mmCIF file of C-alpha atoms and ligand atoms in Angstrom:
data_model
loop_
_atom_site.group_PDB
_atom_site.id
_atom_site.type_symbol
_atom_site.label_atom_id
_atom_site.label_comp_id
_atom_site.label_asym_id
_atom_site.label_seq_id
_atom_site.Cartn_x
_atom_site.Cartn_y
_atom_site.Cartn_z
ATOM 1 C CA MET A 180 -6.452 -24.085 -29.289
ATOM 2 C CA GLU A 181 -3.397 -23.999 -26.368
ATOM 3 C CA SER A 182 -3.234 -19.704 -26.335
ATOM 4 C CA THR A 183 0.660 -18.959 -27.032
ATOM 5 C CA GLY A 184 -0.127 -16.004 -24.786
ATOM 6 C CA PHE A 185 0.183 -12.977 -28.436
ATOM 7 C CA GLU A 186 -1.493 -12.686 -31.803
ATOM 8 C CA GLN A 187 0.438 -11.642 -34.406
ATOM 9 C CA ASN A 188 -0.102 -10.534 -37.477
ATOM 10 C CA GLY A 189 2.241 -9.240 -39.789
ATOM 11 C CA ASN A 190 4.177 -6.347 -38.152
ATOM 12 C CA ILE A 191 1.594 -6.347 -35.329
ATOM 13 C CA MET A 192 2.336 -7.945 -31.785
ATOM 14 C CA ILE A 193 -1.499 -8.347 -29.560
ATOM 15 C CA LEU A 194 -0.054 -9.056 -26.137
ATOM 16 C CA GLU A 195 -2.390 -11.322 -24.836
ATOM 17 C CA HIS A 196 0.054 -12.021 -20.942
ATOM 18 C CA PRO A 197 -2.892 -13.463 -18.134
ATOM 19 C CA LEU A 198 -0.818 -10.283 -16.149
ATOM 20 C CA ILE A 199 -1.026 -7.933 -18.798
ATOM 21 C CA GLN A 200 -4.992 -8.471 -19.320
ATOM 22 C CA HIS A 201 -5.467 -8.601 -15.355
ATOM 23 C CA LYS A 202 -3.485 -5.371 -15.054
ATOM 24 C CA ILE A 203 -5.104 -3.489 -18.107
ATOM 25 C CA THR A 204 -8.702 -4.296 -16.064
ATOM 26 C CA ARG A 205 -6.922 -2.531 -12.943
ATOM 27 C CA LEU A 206 -6.267 0.064 -15.124
ATOM 28 C CA ARG A 207 -9.960 0.630 -16.659
ATOM 29 C CA ASP A 208 -11.344 0.990 -13.966
ATOM 30 C CA LYS A 209 -12.054 4.840 -13.588
ATOM 31 C CA ASN A 210 -12.328 4.031 -9.634
ATOM 32 C CA THR A 211 -8.784 3.371 -9.776
ATOM 33 C CA GLY A 212 -6.849 6.590 -8.439
ATOM 34 C CA THR A 213 -3.676 7.922 -9.676
ATOM 35 C CA ALA A 214 -0.927 6.626 -7.585
ATOM 36 C CA GLU A 215 -2.421 2.722 -9.097
ATOM 37 C CA PHE A 216 -2.642 3.749 -12.023
ATOM 38 C CA ARG A 217 1.133 5.291 -12.339
ATOM 39 C CA LYS A 218 2.363 2.217 -11.115
ATOM 40 C CA LEU A 219 0.084 -0.484 -13.633
ATOM 41 C CA VAL A 220 1.101 1.788 -16.840
ATOM 42 C CA ASN A 221 4.863 1.256 -15.282
ATOM 43 C CA GLU A 222 4.541 -2.349 -14.887
ATOM 44 C CA ILE A 223 2.577 -3.357 -18.332
ATOM 45 C CA ALA A 224 5.042 -1.700 -19.953
ATOM 46 C CA MET A 225 8.078 -3.518 -18.638
ATOM 47 C CA LEU A 226 5.701 -6.754 -19.119
ATOM 48 C CA MET A 227 5.738 -5.814 -22.916
ATOM 49 C CA GLY A 228 9.442 -4.810 -23.188
ATOM 50 C CA TYR A 229 9.931 -8.174 -22.320
ATOM 51 C CA GLU A 230 8.353 -9.493 -25.007
ATOM 52 C CA ALA A 231 9.681 -5.952 -27.175
ATOM 53 C CA LEU A 232 12.836 -7.265 -26.463
ATOM 54 C CA ARG A 233 13.130 -10.204 -27.686
ATOM 55 C CA ASP A 234 15.089 -9.550 -30.536
ATOM 56 C CA LEU A 235 18.007 -7.589 -28.828
ATOM 57 C CA GLU A 236 21.188 -8.532 -29.586
ATOM 58 C CA LEU A 237 23.662 -10.509 -27.728
ATOM 59 C CA LYS A 238 27.381 -11.328 -27.347
ATOM 60 C CA ASN A 239 29.236 -13.739 -25.583
ATOM 61 C CA ILE A 240 31.714 -12.641 -22.668
ATOM 62 C CA GLU A 241 33.847 -15.130 -20.235
ATOM 63 C CA VAL A 242 32.222 -15.373 -17.358
ATOM 64 C CA GLU A 243 34.316 -17.636 -14.162
ATOM 65 C CA THR A 244 31.369 -19.281 -12.352
ATOM 66 C CA PRO A 245 31.878 -21.222 -8.687
ATOM 67 C CA ILE A 246 32.533 -24.417 -10.653
ATOM 68 C CA GLU A 247 34.525 -23.375 -14.126
ATOM 69 C CA SER A 248 34.504 -20.543 -16.448
ATOM 70 C CA CYS A 249 32.665 -20.681 -19.612
ATOM 71 C CA GLN A 250 31.542 -18.452 -22.308
ATOM 72 C CA SER A 251 28.370 -17.053 -21.827
ATOM 73 C CA PRO A 252 26.309 -13.991 -23.364
ATOM 74 C CA VAL A 253 25.294 -10.140 -23.040
ATOM 75 C CA ILE A 254 23.377 -7.557 -24.153
ATOM 76 C CA ALA A 255 25.800 -6.067 -26.831
ATOM 77 C CA GLY A 256 26.324 -2.267 -26.799
ATOM 78 C CA ARG A 257 24.695 -0.224 -25.242
ATOM 79 C CA LYS A 258 22.014 1.308 -28.718
ATOM 80 C CA GLN A 259 18.990 1.667 -27.117
ATOM 81 C CA ALA A 260 16.354 4.533 -26.673
ATOM 82 C CA VAL A 261 13.563 5.118 -25.005
ATOM 83 C CA VAL A 262 10.929 7.750 -26.982
ATOM 84 C CA PRO A 263 8.060 8.881 -25.480
ATOM 85 C CA ILE A 264 5.369 10.616 -27.234
ATOM 86 C CA LEU A 265 4.744 13.642 -24.514
ATOM 87 C CA ARG A 266 3.025 13.900 -22.591
ATOM 88 C CA ALA A 267 1.356 10.159 -21.684
ATOM 89 C CA GLY A 268 4.124 8.041 -23.495
ATOM 90 C CA MET A 269 6.156 9.227 -20.454
ATOM 91 C CA GLY A 270 3.980 7.464 -18.635
ATOM 92 C CA MET A 271 5.963 3.979 -20.008
ATOM 93 C CA THR A 272 9.535 5.301 -19.834
ATOM 94 C CA ASP A 273 10.541 3.785 -16.378
ATOM 95 C CA GLY A 274 8.464 0.420 -16.651
ATOM 96 C CA ILE A 275 11.500 0.242 -19.584
ATOM 97 C CA LEU A 276 14.110 1.650 -18.199
ATOM 98 C CA GLN A 277 13.690 -1.232 -15.432
ATOM 99 C CA LEU A 278 14.617 -3.877 -17.885
ATOM 100 C CA LEU A 279 17.869 -1.624 -19.848
ATOM 101 C CA PRO A 280 18.823 1.156 -17.199
ATOM 102 C CA THR A 281 21.306 2.001 -20.072
ATOM 103 C CA ALA A 282 19.198 3.111 -22.637
ATOM 104 C CA LYS A 283 18.969 6.651 -23.348
ATOM 105 C CA VAL A 284 15.531 8.614 -23.437
ATOM 106 C CA GLY A 285 14.510 10.720 -26.043
ATOM 107 C CA HIS A 286 11.369 12.955 -26.320
ATOM 108 C CA ILE A 287 8.814 14.075 -28.941
ATOM 109 C CA GLY A 288 5.736 16.476 -28.337
ATOM 110 C CA MET A 289 3.537 16.611 -31.570
ATOM 111 C CA TYR A 290 1.292 19.134 -32.369
ATOM 112 C CA ARG A 291 -1.511 19.292 -35.987
ATOM 113 C CA ASP A 292 -2.356 23.042 -37.016
ATOM 114 C CA GLU A 293 -5.715 23.558 -36.970
ATOM 115 C CA GLU A 294 -5.427 25.578 -40.683
ATOM 116 C CA THR A 295 -2.838 23.816 -42.565
ATOM 117 C CA HIS A 296 -4.163 20.223 -40.332
ATOM 118 C CA MET A 297 0.244 19.348 -41.059
ATOM 119 C CA PRO A 298 1.992 18.035 -37.923
ATOM 120 C CA HIS A 299 4.469 19.724 -36.170
ATOM 121 C CA ALA A 300 6.893 18.445 -33.575
ATOM 122 C CA TYR A 301 6.657 21.358 -31.049
ATOM 123 C CA TYR A 302 9.414 19.333 -29.083
ATOM 124 C CA CYS A 303 11.986 17.750 -30.506
ATOM 125 C CA LYS A 304 15.412 15.700 -28.623
ATOM 126 C CA LEU A 305 16.626 12.620 -29.782
ATOM 127 C CA PRO A 306 20.027 10.784 -28.037
ATOM 128 C CA ASP A 307 22.944 10.555 -30.852
ATOM 129 C CA PRO A 308 23.603 8.603 -32.426
ATOM 130 C CA ILE A 309 19.876 8.272 -33.541
ATOM 131 C CA ASN A 310 20.684 5.930 -36.848
ATOM 132 C CA GLU A 311 22.481 3.658 -34.355
ATOM 133 C CA ARG A 312 19.729 2.838 -31.746
ATOM 134 C CA THR A 313 16.874 0.517 -31.781
ATOM 135 C CA ILE A 314 14.087 3.013 -30.982
ATOM 136 C CA ILE A 315 11.116 2.246 -28.405
ATOM 137 C CA VAL A 316 8.489 4.834 -28.962
ATOM 138 C CA THR A 317 6.183 5.121 -26.488
ATOM 139 C CA ASP A 318 2.516 6.163 -25.839
ATOM 140 C CA PRO A 319 -0.192 4.490 -24.471
ATOM 141 C CA MET A 320 -2.798 4.708 -25.891
ATOM 142 C CA LEU A 321 -3.179 4.562 -30.163
ATOM 143 C CA ALA A 322 -6.691 6.304 -30.610
ATOM 144 C CA THR A 323 -6.856 7.382 -34.560
ATOM 145 C CA GLY A 324 -3.057 6.433 -35.403
ATOM 146 C CA GLY A 325 -2.372 10.130 -36.112
ATOM 147 C CA THR A 326 -0.096 10.839 -33.870
ATOM 148 C CA ALA A 327 2.300 7.896 -34.179
ATOM 149 C CA VAL A 328 2.538 7.791 -37.247
ATOM 150 C CA ASP A 329 3.483 11.401 -37.115
ATOM 151 C CA ALA A 330 6.109 11.234 -34.789
ATOM 152 C CA ILE A 331 7.317 8.212 -36.726
ATOM 153 C CA ASN A 332 8.249 10.240 -39.668
ATOM 154 C CA PHE A 333 9.739 12.807 -37.453
ATOM 155 C CA ILE A 334 11.884 10.315 -35.974
ATOM 156 C CA LYS A 335 12.430 8.798 -39.354
ATOM 157 C CA GLU A 336 13.518 11.876 -41.126
ATOM 158 C CA ASN A 337 15.776 12.713 -37.865
ATOM 159 C CA GLY A 338 17.410 9.413 -38.831
ATOM 160 C CA GLY A 339 15.706 7.477 -36.718
ATOM 161 C CA ARG A 340 16.004 3.688 -38.091
ATOM 162 C CA LYS A 341 14.840 0.508 -36.227
ATOM 163 C CA ILE A 342 11.820 1.389 -34.241
ATOM 164 C CA LYS A 343 9.288 -0.157 -32.799
ATOM 165 C CA PHE A 344 5.641 1.715 -31.856
ATOM 166 C CA MET A 345 4.425 -0.294 -27.229
ATOM 167 C CA CYS A 346 1.516 1.025 -26.732
ATOM 168 C CA ILE A 347 -0.929 -0.385 -23.807
ATOM 169 C CA ILE A 348 -4.430 -0.415 -25.997
ATOM 170 C CA ALA A 349 -4.915 0.644 -29.826
ATOM 171 C CA ALA A 350 -7.826 0.978 -31.522
ATOM 172 C CA PRO A 351 -8.769 -0.934 -34.191
ATOM 173 C CA GLU A 352 -8.406 2.342 -36.354
ATOM 174 C CA GLY A 353 -5.232 3.260 -35.412
ATOM 175 C CA LEU A 354 -3.613 -0.044 -35.715
ATOM 176 C CA LYS A 355 -4.661 -0.273 -39.316
ATOM 177 C CA ARG A 356 -3.437 3.417 -40.088
ATOM 178 C CA LEU A 357 -0.150 2.928 -38.067
ATOM 179 C CA SER A 358 0.296 -0.769 -39.392
ATOM 180 C CA GLU A 359 -0.440 0.009 -43.453
ATOM 181 C CA THR A 360 2.363 3.703 -43.447
ATOM 182 C CA HIS A 361 5.254 2.106 -41.211
ATOM 183 C CA PRO A 362 5.102 -0.887 -41.930
ATOM 184 C CA ASP A 363 8.699 -1.508 -41.502
ATOM 185 C CA VAL A 364 7.628 -0.817 -37.735
ATOM 186 C CA GLN A 365 6.915 -3.203 -35.010
ATOM 187 C CA ILE A 366 3.145 -3.000 -33.668
ATOM 188 C CA TYR A 367 2.936 -3.877 -29.841
ATOM 189 C CA ALA A 368 -0.556 -3.453 -27.914
ATOM 190 C CA GLY A 369 -1.609 -5.071 -24.795
ATOM 191 C CA HIS A 370 -5.052 -5.146 -25.849
ATOM 192 C CA LEU A 371 -7.267 -4.259 -29.045
ATOM 193 C CA ASP A 372 -10.162 -2.612 -28.177
ATOM 194 C CA ARG A 373 -13.688 -2.320 -29.969
ATOM 195 C CA GLU A 374 -13.850 1.106 -31.565
ATOM 196 C CA LEU A 375 -13.090 5.103 -30.773
ATOM 197 C CA ASN A 376 -16.099 7.163 -30.482
ATOM 198 C CA GLU A 377 -17.248 10.776 -31.891
ATOM 199 C CA ASN A 378 -14.323 12.443 -29.843
ATOM 200 C CA ALA A 379 -11.911 10.133 -30.918
ATOM 201 C CA TYR A 380 -11.278 8.295 -27.416
ATOM 202 C CA ILE A 381 -11.103 4.308 -27.349
ATOM 203 C CA CYS A 382 -14.074 1.893 -26.880
ATOM 204 C CA PRO A 383 -14.205 0.818 -23.651
ATOM 205 C CA GLY A 384 -10.730 2.225 -23.125
ATOM 206 C CA LEU A 385 -9.144 3.872 -19.972
ATOM 207 C CA GLY A 386 -10.487 7.735 -20.736
ATOM 208 C CA ASP A 387 -7.531 10.182 -20.878
ATOM 209 C CA VAL A 388 -4.597 8.888 -19.964
ATOM 210 C CA GLY A 389 -2.545 11.681 -20.055
ATOM 211 C CA ASP A 390 -5.205 13.351 -17.108
ATOM 212 C CA ARG A 391 -5.100 9.804 -15.351
ATOM 213 C CA ILE A 392 -1.404 9.326 -15.320
ATOM 214 C CA PHE A 393 -0.637 13.122 -14.073
ATOM 215 C CA GLY A 394 -4.403 13.489 -12.062
ATOM 216 C CA THR A 395 -5.604 16.892 -14.414
ATOM 217 C CA LYS A 396 -8.733 17.390 -15.625
HETATM 218 N N1 URA B 577 -6.359 9.625 -25.799
HETATM 219 C C1 URA B 577 -6.747 8.905 -24.340
HETATM 220 O O1 URA B 577 -5.979 9.299 -22.902
HETATM 221 N N2 URA B 577 -7.558 8.164 -24.149
HETATM 222 C C2 URA B 577 -8.028 7.283 -25.366
HETATM 223 O O2 URA B 577 -9.717 7.128 -24.992
HETATM 224 C C3 URA B 577 -8.129 8.351 -27.069
HETATM 225 C C4 URA B 577 -6.425 9.493 -26.776
#
C-alpha cells in the first residue's frame, strides 16, 4: 500500500514524513552536538506544524495580481498560541513561530509534589484571551504522559478550549494516557517509540532532551 505520510487513529496522528524521520535519526545519534540538535528540534517542529495547522481558518481578501484582481485566502485572525512545557518544549517554539510569526507564546512549568503526588504549575503565563485561541502545547518527549496531562488540565482550568499537543517522540504508555484523558486534544507525534524503561526514559529515544537542547548535564 502506498504511504499516506502519516498514520491517524482517533485523536492521534503519527507523522511519518521522510524528512521528519531523517531528522529524528540525527537527533537519536548520541554524537550529535548541541547546536545541531537544537536546530533539528526546531526544523522538526516546523515540519510538524505544517501538518498540525492544516485546519487553520481562512478568509478571502481581495488581491490585485499583475493580471487582474481576485479573491484569495489568508489566515483569519491572529488567535493562535504556542505553549511550551518548560523547559524542553521551548526548543520547539521557534520552529512553529516561523510558520505563525504573529502567534502569542505562553509558558507552563509543572512539578509533582513528592508527598501528595499532586501536580502543581510552578509557572504559568498564558496569552489572553486564551479561550479564543488555538493552542499548540509542545514537549519533545511524551513519556509517561503525566506532565502533558497535568499541563493540559491546567490550561483547560484557565479557559483553554481548542488545544493541540505536539511531541517529537512518543512512548505507547504516554500516548494512551494522554489520548484517553483528553480525547478532545489532537496529538501529533513525529515517531512512536517502543517503550519506557524503568527510569521513564523512552527507548530507543534520544536521551534527556532538555539537556541535549540546552547543553546541560
Ligand atoms: N524526557 C526526556 O528528555 N527523555 C525521555 O526519554 C523521556 C522524558
